[in-house]
Short mmCIF file of C-alpha atoms and ligand atoms in Angstrom, two decimals:
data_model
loop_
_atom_site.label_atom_id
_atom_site.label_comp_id
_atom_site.label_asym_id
_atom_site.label_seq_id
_atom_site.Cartn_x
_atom_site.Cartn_y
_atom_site.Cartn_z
CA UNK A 1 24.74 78.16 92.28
CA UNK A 2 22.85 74.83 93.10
CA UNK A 3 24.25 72.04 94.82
CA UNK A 4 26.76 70.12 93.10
CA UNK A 5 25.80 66.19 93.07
CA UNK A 6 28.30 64.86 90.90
CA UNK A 7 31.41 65.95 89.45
CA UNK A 8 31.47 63.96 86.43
CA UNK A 9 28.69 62.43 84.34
CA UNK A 10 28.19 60.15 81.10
CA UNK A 11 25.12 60.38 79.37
CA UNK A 12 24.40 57.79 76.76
CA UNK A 13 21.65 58.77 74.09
CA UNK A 14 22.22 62.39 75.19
CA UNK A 15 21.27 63.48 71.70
CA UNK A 16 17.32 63.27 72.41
CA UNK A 17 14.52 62.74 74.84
CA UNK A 18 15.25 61.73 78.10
CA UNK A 19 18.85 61.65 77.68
CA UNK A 20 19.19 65.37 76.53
CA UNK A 21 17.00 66.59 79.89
CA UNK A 22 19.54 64.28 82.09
CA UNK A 23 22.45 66.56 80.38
CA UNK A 24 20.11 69.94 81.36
CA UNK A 25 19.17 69.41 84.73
CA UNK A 26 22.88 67.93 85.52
CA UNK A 27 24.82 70.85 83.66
CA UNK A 28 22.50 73.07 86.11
CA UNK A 29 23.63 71.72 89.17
CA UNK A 30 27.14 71.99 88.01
CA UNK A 31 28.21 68.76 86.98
CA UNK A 32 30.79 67.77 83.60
CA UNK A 33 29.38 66.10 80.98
CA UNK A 34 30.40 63.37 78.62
CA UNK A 35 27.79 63.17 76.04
CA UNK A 36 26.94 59.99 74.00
CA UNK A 37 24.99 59.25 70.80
CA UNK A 38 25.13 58.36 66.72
CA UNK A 39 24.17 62.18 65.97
CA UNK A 40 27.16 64.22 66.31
CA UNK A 41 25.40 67.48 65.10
CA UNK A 42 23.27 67.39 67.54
CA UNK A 43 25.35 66.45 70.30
CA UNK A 44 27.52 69.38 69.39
CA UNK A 45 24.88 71.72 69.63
CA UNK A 46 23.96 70.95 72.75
CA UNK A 47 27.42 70.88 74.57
CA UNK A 48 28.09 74.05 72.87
CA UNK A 49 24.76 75.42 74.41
CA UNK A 50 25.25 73.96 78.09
CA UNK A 51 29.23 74.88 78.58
CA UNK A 52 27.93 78.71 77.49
CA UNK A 53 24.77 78.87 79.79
CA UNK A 54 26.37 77.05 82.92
CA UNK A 55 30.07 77.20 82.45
CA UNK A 56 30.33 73.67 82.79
CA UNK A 57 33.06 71.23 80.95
CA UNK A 58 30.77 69.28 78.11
CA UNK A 59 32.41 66.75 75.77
CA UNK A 60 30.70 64.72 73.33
CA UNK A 61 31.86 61.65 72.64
CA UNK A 62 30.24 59.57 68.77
CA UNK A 63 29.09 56.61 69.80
CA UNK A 64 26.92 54.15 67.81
CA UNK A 65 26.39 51.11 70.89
CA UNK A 66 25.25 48.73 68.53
CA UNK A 67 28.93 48.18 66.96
CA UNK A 68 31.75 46.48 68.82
CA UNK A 69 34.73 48.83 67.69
CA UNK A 70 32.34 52.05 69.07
CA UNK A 71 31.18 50.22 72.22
CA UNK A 72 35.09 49.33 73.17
CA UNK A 73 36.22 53.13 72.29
CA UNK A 74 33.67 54.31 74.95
CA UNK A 75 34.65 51.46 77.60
CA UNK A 76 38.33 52.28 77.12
CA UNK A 77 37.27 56.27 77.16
CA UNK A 78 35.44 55.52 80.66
CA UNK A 79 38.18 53.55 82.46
CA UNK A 80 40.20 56.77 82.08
CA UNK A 81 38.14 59.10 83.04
CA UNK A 82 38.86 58.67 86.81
CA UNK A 83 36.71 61.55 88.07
CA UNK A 84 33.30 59.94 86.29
CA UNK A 85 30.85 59.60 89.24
CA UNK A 86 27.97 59.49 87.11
CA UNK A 87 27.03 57.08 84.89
CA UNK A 88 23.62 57.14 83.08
CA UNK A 89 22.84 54.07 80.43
CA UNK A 90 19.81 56.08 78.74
CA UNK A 91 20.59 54.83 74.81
CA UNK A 92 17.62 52.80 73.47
CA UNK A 93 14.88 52.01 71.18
CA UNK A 94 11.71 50.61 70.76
CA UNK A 95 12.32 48.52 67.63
CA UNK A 96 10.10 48.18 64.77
CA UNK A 97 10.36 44.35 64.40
CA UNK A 98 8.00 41.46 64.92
CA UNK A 99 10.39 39.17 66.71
CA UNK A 100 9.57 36.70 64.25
CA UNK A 101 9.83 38.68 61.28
CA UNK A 102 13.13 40.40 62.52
CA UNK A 103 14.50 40.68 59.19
CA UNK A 104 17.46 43.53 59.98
CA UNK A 105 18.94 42.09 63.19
CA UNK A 106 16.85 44.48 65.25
CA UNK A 107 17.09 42.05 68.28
CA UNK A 108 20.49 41.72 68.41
CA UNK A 109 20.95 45.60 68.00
CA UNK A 110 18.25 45.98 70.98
CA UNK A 111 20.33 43.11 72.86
CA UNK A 112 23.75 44.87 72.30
CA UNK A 113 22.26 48.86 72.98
CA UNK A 114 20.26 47.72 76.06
CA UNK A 115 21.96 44.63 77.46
CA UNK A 116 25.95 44.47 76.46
CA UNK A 117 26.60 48.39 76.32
CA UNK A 118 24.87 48.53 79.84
CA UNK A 119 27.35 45.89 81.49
CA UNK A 120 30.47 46.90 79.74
CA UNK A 121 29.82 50.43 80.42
CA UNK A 122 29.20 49.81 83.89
CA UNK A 123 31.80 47.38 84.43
CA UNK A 124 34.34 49.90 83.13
CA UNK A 125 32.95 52.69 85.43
CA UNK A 126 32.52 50.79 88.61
CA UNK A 127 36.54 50.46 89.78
CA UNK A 128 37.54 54.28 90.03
CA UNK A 129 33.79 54.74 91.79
CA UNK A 130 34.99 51.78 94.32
CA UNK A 131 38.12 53.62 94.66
CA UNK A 132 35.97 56.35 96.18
CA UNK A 133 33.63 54.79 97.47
CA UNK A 134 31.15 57.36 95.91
CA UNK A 135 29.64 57.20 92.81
CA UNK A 136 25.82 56.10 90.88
CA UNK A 137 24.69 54.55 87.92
CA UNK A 138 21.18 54.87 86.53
CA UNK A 139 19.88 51.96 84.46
CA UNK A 140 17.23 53.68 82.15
CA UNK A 141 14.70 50.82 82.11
CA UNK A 142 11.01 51.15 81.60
CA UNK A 143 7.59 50.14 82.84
CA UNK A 144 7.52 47.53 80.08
CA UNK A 145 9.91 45.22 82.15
CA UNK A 146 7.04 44.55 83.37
CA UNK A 147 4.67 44.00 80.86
CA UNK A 148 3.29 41.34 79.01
CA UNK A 149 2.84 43.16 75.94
CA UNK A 150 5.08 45.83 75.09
CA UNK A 151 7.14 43.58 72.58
CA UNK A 152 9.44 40.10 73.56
CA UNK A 153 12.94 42.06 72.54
CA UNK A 154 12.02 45.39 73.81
CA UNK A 155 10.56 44.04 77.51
CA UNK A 156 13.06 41.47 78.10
CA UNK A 157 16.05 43.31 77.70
CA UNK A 158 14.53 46.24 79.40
CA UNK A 159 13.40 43.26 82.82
CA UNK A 160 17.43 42.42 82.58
CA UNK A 161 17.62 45.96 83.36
CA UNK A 162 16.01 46.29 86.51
CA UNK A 163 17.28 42.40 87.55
CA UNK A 164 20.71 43.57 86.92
CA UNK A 165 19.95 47.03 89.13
CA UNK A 166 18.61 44.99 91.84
CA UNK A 167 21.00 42.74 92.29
CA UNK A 168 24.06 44.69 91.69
CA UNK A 169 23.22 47.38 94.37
CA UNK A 170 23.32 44.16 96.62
CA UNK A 171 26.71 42.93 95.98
CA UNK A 172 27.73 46.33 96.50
CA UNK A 173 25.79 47.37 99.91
CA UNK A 174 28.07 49.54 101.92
CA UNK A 175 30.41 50.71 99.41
CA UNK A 176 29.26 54.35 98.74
CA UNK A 177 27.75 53.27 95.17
CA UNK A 178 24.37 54.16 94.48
CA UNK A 179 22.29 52.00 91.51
CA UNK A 180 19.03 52.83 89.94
CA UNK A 181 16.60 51.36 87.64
CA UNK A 182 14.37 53.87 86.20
CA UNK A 183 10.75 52.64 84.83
CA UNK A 184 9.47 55.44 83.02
CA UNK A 185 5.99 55.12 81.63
CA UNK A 186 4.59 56.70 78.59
CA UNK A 187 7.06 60.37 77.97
CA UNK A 188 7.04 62.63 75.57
CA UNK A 189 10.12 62.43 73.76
CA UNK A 190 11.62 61.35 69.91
CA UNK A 191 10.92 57.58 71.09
CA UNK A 192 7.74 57.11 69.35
CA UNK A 193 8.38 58.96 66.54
CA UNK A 194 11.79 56.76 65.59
CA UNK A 195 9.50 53.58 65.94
CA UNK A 196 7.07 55.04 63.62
CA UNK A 197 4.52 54.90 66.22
CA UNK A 198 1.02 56.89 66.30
CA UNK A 199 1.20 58.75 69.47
CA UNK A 200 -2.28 60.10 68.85
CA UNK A 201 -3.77 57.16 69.51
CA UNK A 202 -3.20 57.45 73.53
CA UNK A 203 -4.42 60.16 75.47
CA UNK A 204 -2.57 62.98 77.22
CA UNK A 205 -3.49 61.99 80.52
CA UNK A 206 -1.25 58.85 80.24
CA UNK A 207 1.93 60.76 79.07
CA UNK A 208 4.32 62.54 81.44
CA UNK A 209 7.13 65.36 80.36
CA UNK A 210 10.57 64.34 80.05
CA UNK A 211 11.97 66.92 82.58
CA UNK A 212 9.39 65.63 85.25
CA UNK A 213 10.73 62.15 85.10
CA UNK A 214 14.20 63.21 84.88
CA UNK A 215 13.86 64.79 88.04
CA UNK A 216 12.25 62.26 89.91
CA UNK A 217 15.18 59.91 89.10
CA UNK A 218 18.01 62.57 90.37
CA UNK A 219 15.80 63.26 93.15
CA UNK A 220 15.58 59.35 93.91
CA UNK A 221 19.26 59.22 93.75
CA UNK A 222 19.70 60.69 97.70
CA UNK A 223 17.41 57.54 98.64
CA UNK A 224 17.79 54.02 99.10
CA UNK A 225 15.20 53.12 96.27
CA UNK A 226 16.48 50.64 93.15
CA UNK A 227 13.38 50.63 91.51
CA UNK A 228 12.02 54.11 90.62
CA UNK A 229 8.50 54.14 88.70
CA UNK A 230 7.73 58.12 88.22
CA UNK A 231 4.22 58.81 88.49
CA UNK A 232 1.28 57.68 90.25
CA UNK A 233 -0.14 55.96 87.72
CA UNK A 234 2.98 54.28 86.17
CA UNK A 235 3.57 52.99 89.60
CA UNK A 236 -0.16 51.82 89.62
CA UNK A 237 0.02 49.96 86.30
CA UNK A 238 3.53 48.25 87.11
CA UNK A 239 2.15 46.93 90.80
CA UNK A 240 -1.08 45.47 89.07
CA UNK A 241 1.08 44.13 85.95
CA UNK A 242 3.36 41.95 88.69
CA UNK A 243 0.59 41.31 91.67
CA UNK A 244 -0.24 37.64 91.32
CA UNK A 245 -3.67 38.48 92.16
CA UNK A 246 -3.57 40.75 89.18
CA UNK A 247 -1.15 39.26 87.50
CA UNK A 248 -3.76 36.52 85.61
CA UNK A 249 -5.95 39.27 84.64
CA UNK A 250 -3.24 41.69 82.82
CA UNK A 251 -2.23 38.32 80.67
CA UNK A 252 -5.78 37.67 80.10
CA UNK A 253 -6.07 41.62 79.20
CA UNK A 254 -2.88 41.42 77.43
CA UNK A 255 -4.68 38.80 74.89
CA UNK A 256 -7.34 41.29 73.69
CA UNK A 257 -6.73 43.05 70.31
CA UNK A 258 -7.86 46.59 71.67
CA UNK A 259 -5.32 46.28 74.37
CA UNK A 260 -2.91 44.61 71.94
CA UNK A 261 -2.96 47.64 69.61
CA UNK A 262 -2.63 50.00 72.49
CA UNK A 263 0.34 48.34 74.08
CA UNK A 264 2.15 48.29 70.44
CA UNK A 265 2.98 51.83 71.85
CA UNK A 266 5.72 50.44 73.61
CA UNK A 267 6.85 52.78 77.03
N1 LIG B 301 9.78 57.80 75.90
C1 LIG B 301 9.19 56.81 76.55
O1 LIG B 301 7.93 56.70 76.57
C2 LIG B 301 10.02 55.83 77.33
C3 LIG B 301 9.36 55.05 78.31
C4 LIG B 301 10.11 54.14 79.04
C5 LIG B 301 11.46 54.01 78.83
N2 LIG B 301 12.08 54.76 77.87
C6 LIG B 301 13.52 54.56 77.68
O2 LIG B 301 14.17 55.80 77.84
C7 LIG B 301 15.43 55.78 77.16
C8 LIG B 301 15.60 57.07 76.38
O3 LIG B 301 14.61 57.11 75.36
P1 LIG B 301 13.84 58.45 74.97
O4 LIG B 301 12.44 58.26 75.32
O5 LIG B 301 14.57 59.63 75.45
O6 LIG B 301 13.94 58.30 73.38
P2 LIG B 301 14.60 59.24 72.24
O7 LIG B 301 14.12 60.63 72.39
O8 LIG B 301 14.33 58.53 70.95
O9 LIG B 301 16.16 59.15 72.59
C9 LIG B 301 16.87 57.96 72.43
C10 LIG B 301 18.35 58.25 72.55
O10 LIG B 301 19.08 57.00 72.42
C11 LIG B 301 20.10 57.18 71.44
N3 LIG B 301 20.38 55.92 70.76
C12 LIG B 301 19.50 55.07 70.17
N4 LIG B 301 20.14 54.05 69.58
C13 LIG B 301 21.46 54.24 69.81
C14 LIG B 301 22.64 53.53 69.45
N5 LIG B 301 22.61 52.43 68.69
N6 LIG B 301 23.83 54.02 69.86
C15 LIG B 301 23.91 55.16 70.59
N7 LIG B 301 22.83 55.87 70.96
C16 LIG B 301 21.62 55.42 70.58
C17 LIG B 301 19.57 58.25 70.49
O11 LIG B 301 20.64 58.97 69.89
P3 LIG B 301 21.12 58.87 68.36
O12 LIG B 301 19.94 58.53 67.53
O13 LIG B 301 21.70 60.22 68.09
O14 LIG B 301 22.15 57.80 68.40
C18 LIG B 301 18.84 59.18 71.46
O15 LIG B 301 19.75 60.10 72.03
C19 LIG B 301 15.41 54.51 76.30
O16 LIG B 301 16.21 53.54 76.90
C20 LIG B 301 13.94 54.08 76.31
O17 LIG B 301 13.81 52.69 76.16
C21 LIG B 301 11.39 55.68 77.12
#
């Protein structure tokens, strides 16, 4: 048996993508799941498939983030789960939306998946982790927090993300809790697909797997890094995007249509 990290962990948008490979690669180390998204079928499937193949505890738990009732279910179903010493906030979406032609309330949804589930959750978590002075929380963010064209809603709420990280792992230096902001880059997972994006347009080269990033954030967790950019070239593009000698250049980049249509392909 591998080594155990965590005892307890809650996924959110563990139906999918990245979230589903979190559930994986923590139900093969040994840790409990609580797993959280709108599709319960699928959720299902895959608890019933992990707690046969690693004999671990899986529970699923219906959760659409965008609604108030759902969102205050999960908080309430967090603060008494005293042995959670995981907490991943994965949910999210790319959005279809022109921000000014938001005609279905897209940005608030974005605002209340990304932004408001990500503090309440976390905020609900953080006591019985203080209690024991052990615990982590992984802030699924993206590359496109720093970006000046991967979409107003969708890189905004996902800079929050990595702010928040940053500064929360400082107010709570020396008390066992570990926080991380994730910046994936381009992954292959359902993300595109639900935006109705074209992933043919961008070649392979620029894509990484979903089980290779997942790694490289549990991996990160025994370190003292907030920020984690997985691969070379993700961390390339983010340190040119906020380098103020660069910095000019992406924005003047950013304004071309070529690079305009590219970066619709939000990361
Ligand atoms: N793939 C990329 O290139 C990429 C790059 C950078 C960052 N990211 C970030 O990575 C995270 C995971 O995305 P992914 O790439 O794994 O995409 P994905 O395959 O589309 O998975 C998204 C997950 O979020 C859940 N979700 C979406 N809206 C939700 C809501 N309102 N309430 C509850 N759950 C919701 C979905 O579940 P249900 O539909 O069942 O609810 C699904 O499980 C996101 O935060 C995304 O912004 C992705």
């Amino acid at each position: 048996m591998k080594k155990q990290f965590y005892q307890k962990a809650l996924i959110t948008g563990a139906s999918a993508g990245l979230g589903e490979e979190y559930a994986r690669q923590l139900a093969d180390a040994g840790t409990n799941l609580i797993l959280v998204a709108r599709r319960k079928d699928r959720l299902e499937k895959l608890a019933l498939e992990l707690s046969q193949k690693y004999g671990v505890s899986v529970e699923i738990f219906t959760a659409d983030l965008s609604r108030d009732y759902d969102l205050s279910s999960l908080v309430e179903k967090i603060r008494q789960t005293e042995d959670l010493d995981l907490l991943i906030n994965n949910a999210g979406f790319a959005g279809k939306s022109k921000f000014y032609r938001d005609e279905t309330g897209e940005a608030e949804q974005m605002i209340k998946v990304h932004v408001i589930a990500t503090v309440l959750l976390t905020r609900a978590a953080l006591p019985a982790m203080l209690k024991r002075n052990r615990g982590a929380i992984i802030n699924v963010a993206s590359v496109a927090a720093f970006s000046p064209f991967s979409g107003a809603m969708y890189s905004s709420t996902k800079a929050f993300l990595v702010m928040l990280s940053v500064n929360l792992q400082n107010e709570l230096l020396g008390q066992g809790i570990k926080i991380q902001a994730l910046c994936p880059g381009l992954t292959h997972t359902e993300f595109h697909q639900a935006a109705g994006m074209n992933k043919e347009t961008i070649p392979e080269f620029l894509w990484m797997r979903a089980d290779r990033v997942v790694r490289i954030s549990l991996r990160a967790l025994r370190g003292t890094k907030v920020i984690v950019i997985p691969g070379c070239r993700n961390r390339i593009i983010s340190f040119l995007m906020r380098h103020p000698l660069t910095f000019n250049l992406v924005q003047w980049l950013s304004r071309r249509s070529k690079v305009r249509k590219m970066a619709a392909m939000k990361q």
